[in-house]
Amino acid sequence: MTSIAGLPEFLLYLGTAAGLTGLYLVVYTLATAHNELALIRRDVTAAAIALGGSLVGFTLPLAVAVTNAGSVLDCLVWGLIALVVQIAVYWLVRLVVPDLSRRIEEDRMAAACLLGAASLAGGILNAASMTS
């Protein structure tokens, strides 16, 4: 059966991408000054928007890394670069909005939307840069 001949490689790259995504969530939640998951459990929409934008901003370049990778190691390296870029975006937004975490904890949407949009923009630019 040739229709599933690529299944082992698919599973390898999917597992690698899932592992990198899990690592990203751990690193990101440790880097922020607020506890996103606790806030989301309390129904703080601002935390969900900020984390969601960040997650999409990370997975966009990760998808490009999977697509263009010559090997799993290649994918890992570019996935880690995507992780670093997204953490840098968070810190850049904190420079602009020093009380970012307090605002997100207070469910203030402007700060969350800015962080989510900046994360998406960072991810889009990161993904585009990986294709050059």
Coordinates of N, CA and C in Angstrom, one line a residue:
M1 N 0.8 -1.2 0.0 CA 0.0 0.0 0.0 C 0.9 1.2 0.0
T2 N 0.8 2.0 -1.0 CA 1.7 3.2 -1.1 C 1.0 4.4 -0.5
S3 N -0.3 4.4 -0.3 CA -1.0 5.6 0.2 C -0.6 6.0 1.6
I4 N 0.0 5.0 2.4 CA 0.5 5.4 3.7 C 2.0 5.2 3.8
A5 N 2.7 5.2 2.7 CA 4.1 5.0 2.7 C 4.8 6.1 3.5
G6 N 4.3 7.3 3.5 CA 4.9 8.4 4.1 C 4.5 8.6 5.6
L7 N 3.7 7.6 6.1 CA 3.2 7.7 7.5 C 4.3 7.8 8.5
P8 N 5.4 7.0 8.5 CA 6.4 7.2 9.5 C 7.0 8.6 9.5
E9 N 7.3 9.1 8.3 CA 7.9 10.5 8.3 C 6.9 11.5 8.8
F10 N 5.6 11.4 8.4 CA 4.6 12.3 8.9 C 4.5 12.3 10.4
L11 N 4.5 11.1 11.0 CA 4.5 11.0 12.4 C 5.7 11.6 13.1
L12 N 6.8 11.4 12.5 CA 8.1 12.0 13.0 C 8.0 13.5 13.0
Y13 N 7.6 14.1 11.9 CA 7.5 15.5 11.9 C 6.4 16.1 12.7
L14 N 5.3 15.4 12.7 CA 4.1 15.8 13.6 C 4.5 15.7 15.1
G15 N 5.2 14.7 15.5 CA 5.7 14.6 16.8 C 6.7 15.6 17.2
T16 N 7.6 15.9 16.3 CA 8.6 17.0 16.5 C 7.9 18.3 16.6
A17 N 6.9 18.6 15.7 CA 6.2 19.9 15.8 C 5.4 20.0 17.1
A18 N 4.7 18.9 17.5 CA 4.0 18.9 18.7 C 4.9 19.1 19.9
G19 N 6.0 18.4 19.9 CA 7.0 18.6 21.0 C 7.5 20.0 21.1
L20 N 7.8 20.6 20.0 CA 8.3 22.0 19.9 C 7.1 23.0 20.4
T21 N 5.9 22.7 20.0 CA 4.8 23.5 20.5 C 4.6 23.4 22.0
G22 N 4.7 22.2 22.5 CA 4.6 22.1 24.0 C 5.8 22.8 24.7
L23 N 7.0 22.7 24.1 CA 8.1 23.4 24.7 C 7.9 24.9 24.6
Y24 N 7.4 25.4 23.5 CA 7.1 26.8 23.4 C 6.1 27.3 24.5
L25 N 5.0 26.5 24.7 CA 4.1 26.9 25.7 C 4.7 27.0 27.1
V26 N 5.5 26.0 27.4 CA 6.2 26.0 28.7 C 7.1 27.2 28.8
V27 N 8.0 27.4 27.8 CA 8.9 28.6 27.9 C 8.1 29.9 27.9
Y28 N 7.1 30.0 27.1 CA 6.4 31.3 27.0 C 5.7 31.6 28.3
T29 N 5.0 30.6 28.9 CA 4.3 30.8 30.1 C 5.3 31.1 31.3
L30 N 6.5 30.6 31.2 CA 7.5 30.9 32.2 C 8.1 32.3 32.0
A31 N 8.1 32.8 30.7 CA 8.7 34.1 30.4 C 7.8 35.2 30.8
T32 N 6.5 35.0 30.8 CA 5.5 36.1 31.1 C 5.4 36.2 32.6
A33 N 5.0 37.4 32.9 CA 4.9 37.7 34.4 C 3.5 37.4 34.9
H34 N 2.7 36.8 34.1 CA 1.4 36.4 34.5 C 1.1 34.9 34.2
N35 N 0.2 34.3 34.8 CA 0.0 32.9 34.6 C -1.2 32.8 33.7
E36 N -0.9 32.6 32.4 CA -2.0 32.6 31.4 C -3.0 31.5 31.6
L37 N -2.6 30.3 31.9 CA -3.5 29.2 32.1 C -4.4 29.4 33.3
A38 N -3.9 29.9 34.4 CA -4.8 30.2 35.5 C -5.8 31.3 35.2
L39 N -5.3 32.3 34.4 CA -6.2 33.4 34.0 C -7.3 32.9 33.0
I40 N -6.9 32.0 32.1 CA -7.9 31.5 31.2 C -8.9 30.6 31.9
R41 N -8.4 29.8 32.9 CA -9.4 29.0 33.7 C -10.4 29.9 34.5
R42 N -10.0 31.2 34.8 CA -10.8 32.1 35.4 C -11.7 32.9 34.4
D43 N -11.6 32.5 33.1 CA -12.3 33.2 32.1 C -11.9 34.6 31.7
V44 N -10.6 34.8 31.8 CA -10.0 36.1 31.5 C -9.7 36.1 30.0
T45 N -10.6 36.7 29.2 CA -10.5 36.7 27.8 C -9.2 37.3 27.3
A46 N -8.7 38.3 27.9 CA -7.5 39.0 27.5 C -6.3 38.0 27.5
A47 N -6.2 37.1 28.5 CA -5.2 36.1 28.5 C -5.3 35.1 27.4
A48 N -6.5 34.7 27.1 CA -6.7 33.8 26.0 C -6.3 34.4 24.6
I49 N -6.7 35.7 24.4 CA -6.3 36.4 23.2 C -4.8 36.5 23.1
A50 N -4.1 36.9 24.1 CA -2.7 37.1 24.1 C -2.0 35.8 23.9
L51 N -2.4 34.8 24.6 CA -1.7 33.5 24.4 C -2.0 32.8 23.1
G52 N -3.3 33.0 22.7 CA -3.7 32.4 21.4 C -2.9 33.1 20.2
G53 N -2.8 34.4 20.2 CA -2.0 35.1 19.2 C -0.6 34.7 19.2
S54 N 0.0 34.5 20.4 CA 1.3 34.1 20.5 C 1.5 32.6 20.0
L55 N 0.6 31.8 20.3 CA 0.6 30.4 19.8 C 0.6 30.3 18.3
V56 N -0.3 31.1 17.7 CA -0.4 31.1 16.2 C 0.8 31.7 15.6
G57 N 1.3 32.8 16.3 CA 2.6 33.4 15.8 C 3.8 32.5 15.9
F58 N 3.7 31.5 16.8 CA 4.8 30.5 16.8 C 4.6 29.4 15.8
T59 N 3.4 28.9 15.6 CA 3.1 27.8 14.8 C 3.2 28.1 13.3
L60 N 3.0 29.4 12.9 CA 3.2 29.8 11.5 C 4.6 29.5 11.0
P61 N 5.7 30.0 11.7 CA 7.0 29.7 11.2 C 7.4 28.2 11.4
L62 N 6.8 27.6 12.5 CA 7.0 26.2 12.7 C 6.5 25.4 11.5
A63 N 5.4 25.7 11.0 CA 4.8 25.0 9.8 C 5.7 25.2 8.6
V64 N 6.3 26.4 8.4 CA 7.2 26.7 7.3 C 8.5 25.8 7.6
A65 N 8.9 25.7 8.8 CA 10.1 24.9 9.1 C 9.9 23.5 8.8
V66 N 8.7 23.0 9.1 CA 8.4 21.6 8.8 C 8.4 21.4 7.2
T67 N 7.8 22.3 6.6 CA 7.7 22.3 5.1 C 9.0 22.3 4.4
N68 N 9.9 23.1 4.9 CA 11.2 23.3 4.2 C 12.3 22.6 4.8
A69 N 12.1 21.9 5.8 CA 13.2 21.2 6.5 C 13.8 20.0 5.6
G70 N 15.1 20.0 5.6 CA 15.8 18.9 4.9 C 15.9 17.7 5.8
S71 N 15.7 17.9 7.1 CA 15.8 16.8 8.1 C 15.0 17.2 9.4
V72 N 14.9 16.3 10.3 CA 14.2 16.6 11.5 C 15.1 17.5 12.3
L73 N 16.4 17.4 12.3 CA 17.3 18.3 13.0 C 17.1 19.7 12.4
D74 N 17.0 19.8 11.1 CA 16.8 21.1 10.5 C 15.5 21.7 11.1
C75 N 14.5 20.9 11.1 CA 13.2 21.4 11.7 C 13.3 21.8 13.1
L76 N 14.0 21.1 13.9 CA 14.2 21.4 15.3 C 15.0 22.8 15.5
V77 N 16.0 23.0 14.7 CA 16.8 24.2 14.8 C 15.9 25.4 14.4
W78 N 15.2 25.3 13.3 CA 14.3 26.4 12.9 C 13.1 26.6 13.8
G79 N 12.7 25.5 14.4 CA 11.6 25.6 15.4 C 12.1 26.4 16.6
L80 N 13.3 26.1 17.0 CA 13.8 26.8 18.2 C 14.1 28.3 17.9
I81 N 14.5 28.6 16.6 CA 14.6 30.0 16.2 C 13.3 30.7 16.3
A82 N 12.2 30.0 15.9 CA 10.9 30.6 15.9 C 10.5 30.8 17.4
L83 N 10.8 29.9 18.3 CA 10.6 30.1 19.7 C 11.3 31.4 20.2
V84 N 12.5 31.5 19.9 CA 13.3 32.7 20.4 C 12.7 34.0 19.9
V85 N 12.3 34.0 18.6 CA 11.7 35.2 18.0 C 10.4 35.6 18.8
Q86 N 9.6 34.6 19.1 CA 8.3 34.9 19.7 C 8.5 35.4 21.2
I87 N 9.5 34.8 21.9 CA 9.8 35.3 23.2 C 10.3 36.8 23.1
A88 N 11.1 37.1 22.1 CA 11.6 38.4 21.9 C 10.5 39.4 21.6
V89 N 9.5 38.9 20.8 CA 8.3 39.8 20.5 C 7.6 40.1 21.8
Y90 N 7.4 39.1 22.7 CA 6.8 39.4 24.0 C 7.5 40.5 24.8
W91 N 8.9 40.4 24.8 CA 9.6 41.3 25.6 C 9.6 42.7 24.9
L92 N 9.6 42.8 23.6 CA 9.5 44.1 22.9 C 8.1 44.7 23.3
V93 N 7.1 44.0 23.3 CA 5.8 44.5 23.7 C 5.8 45.0 25.1
R94 N 6.5 44.3 26.0 CA 6.6 44.7 27.4 C 7.4 46.0 27.5
L95 N 8.3 46.3 26.6 CA 9.0 47.6 26.6 C 8.0 48.7 26.3
V96 N 7.1 48.5 25.4 CA 6.1 49.5 25.0 C 5.0 49.6 26.0
V97 N 4.6 48.5 26.6 CA 3.6 48.5 27.6 C 4.1 47.8 28.9
P98 N 4.8 48.6 29.7 CA 5.5 48.0 30.9 C 4.6 47.2 31.8
D99 N 3.3 47.7 32.0 CA 2.4 47.0 32.9 C 1.5 46.0 32.1
L100 N 2.1 45.4 31.1 CA 1.3 44.5 30.2 C 0.6 43.4 31.0
S101 N 1.4 42.7 31.9 CA 0.8 41.6 32.7 C -0.3 42.0 33.5
R102 N -0.2 43.2 34.2 CA -1.3 43.7 35.1 C -2.5 43.9 34.2
R103 N -2.3 44.5 33.1 CA -3.5 44.8 32.2 C -4.1 43.5 31.7
I104 N -3.4 42.5 31.4 CA -3.9 41.2 30.9 C -4.7 40.6 32.1
E105 N -4.1 40.6 33.3 CA -4.7 40.1 34.5 C -6.1 40.7 34.8
E106 N -6.1 42.0 34.5 CA -7.4 42.8 34.7 C -8.3 42.7 33.5
D107 N -8.0 41.8 32.6 CA -8.9 41.5 31.4 C -9.1 42.8 30.5
R108 N -8.0 43.6 30.4 CA -8.0 44.8 29.5 C -7.6 44.4 28.1
M109 N -8.5 44.5 27.2 CA -8.4 44.0 25.9 C -7.3 44.7 25.0
A110 N -7.1 46.0 25.2 CA -6.2 46.7 24.3 C -4.8 46.1 24.4
A111 N -4.3 45.8 25.6 CA -3.0 45.2 25.8 C -2.9 43.8 25.2
A112 N -4.0 43.1 25.4 CA -4.0 41.7 24.9 C -4.0 41.7 23.4
C113 N -4.8 42.6 22.8 CA -4.9 42.6 21.3 C -3.5 43.1 20.7
L114 N -2.9 44.0 21.4 CA -1.6 44.5 20.9 C -0.6 43.3 21.0
L115 N -0.5 42.6 22.1 CA 0.4 41.5 22.2 C 0.1 40.4 21.2
G116 N -1.2 40.0 21.0 CA -1.6 39.0 20.1 C -1.3 39.4 18.6
A117 N -1.5 40.7 18.3 CA -1.2 41.2 16.9 C 0.3 41.2 16.7
A118 N 1.0 41.7 17.7 CA 2.5 41.7 17.5 C 3.1 40.3 17.4
S119 N 2.5 39.4 18.1 CA 2.9 38.0 18.0 C 2.7 37.4 16.7
L120 N 1.5 37.7 16.1 CA 1.1 37.2 14.8 C 2.1 37.9 13.7
A121 N 2.3 39.2 13.9 CA 3.2 39.9 12.9 C 4.6 39.3 13.0
G122 N 5.1 39.1 14.2 CA 6.4 38.5 14.4 C 6.4 37.1 13.7
G123 N 5.4 36.3 13.9 CA 5.4 35.0 13.3 C 5.3 35.0 11.8
I124 N 4.5 35.9 11.2 CA 4.4 36.1 9.8 C 5.8 36.5 9.2
L125 N 6.4 37.5 9.8 CA 7.7 37.9 9.3 C 8.8 36.8 9.5
N126 N 8.7 36.1 10.6 CA 9.6 35.0 10.8 C 9.4 33.9 9.8
A127 N 8.2 33.5 9.5 CA 7.9 32.5 8.5 C 8.3 32.9 7.1
A128 N 8.1 34.2 6.8 CA 8.5 34.7 5.4 C 10.0 34.7 5.3
S129 N 10.7 35.0 6.4 CA 12.2 35.0 6.4 C 12.8 33.6 6.2
M130 N 12.0 32.6 6.7 CA 12.5 31.2 6.6 C 12.4 30.7 5.1
T131 N 11.7 31.4 4.3 CA 11.5 30.9 2.9 C 12.5 31.5 2.0
S132 N 13.3 32.4 2.4 CA 14.3 33.1 1.5 C 15.5 32.2 1.3

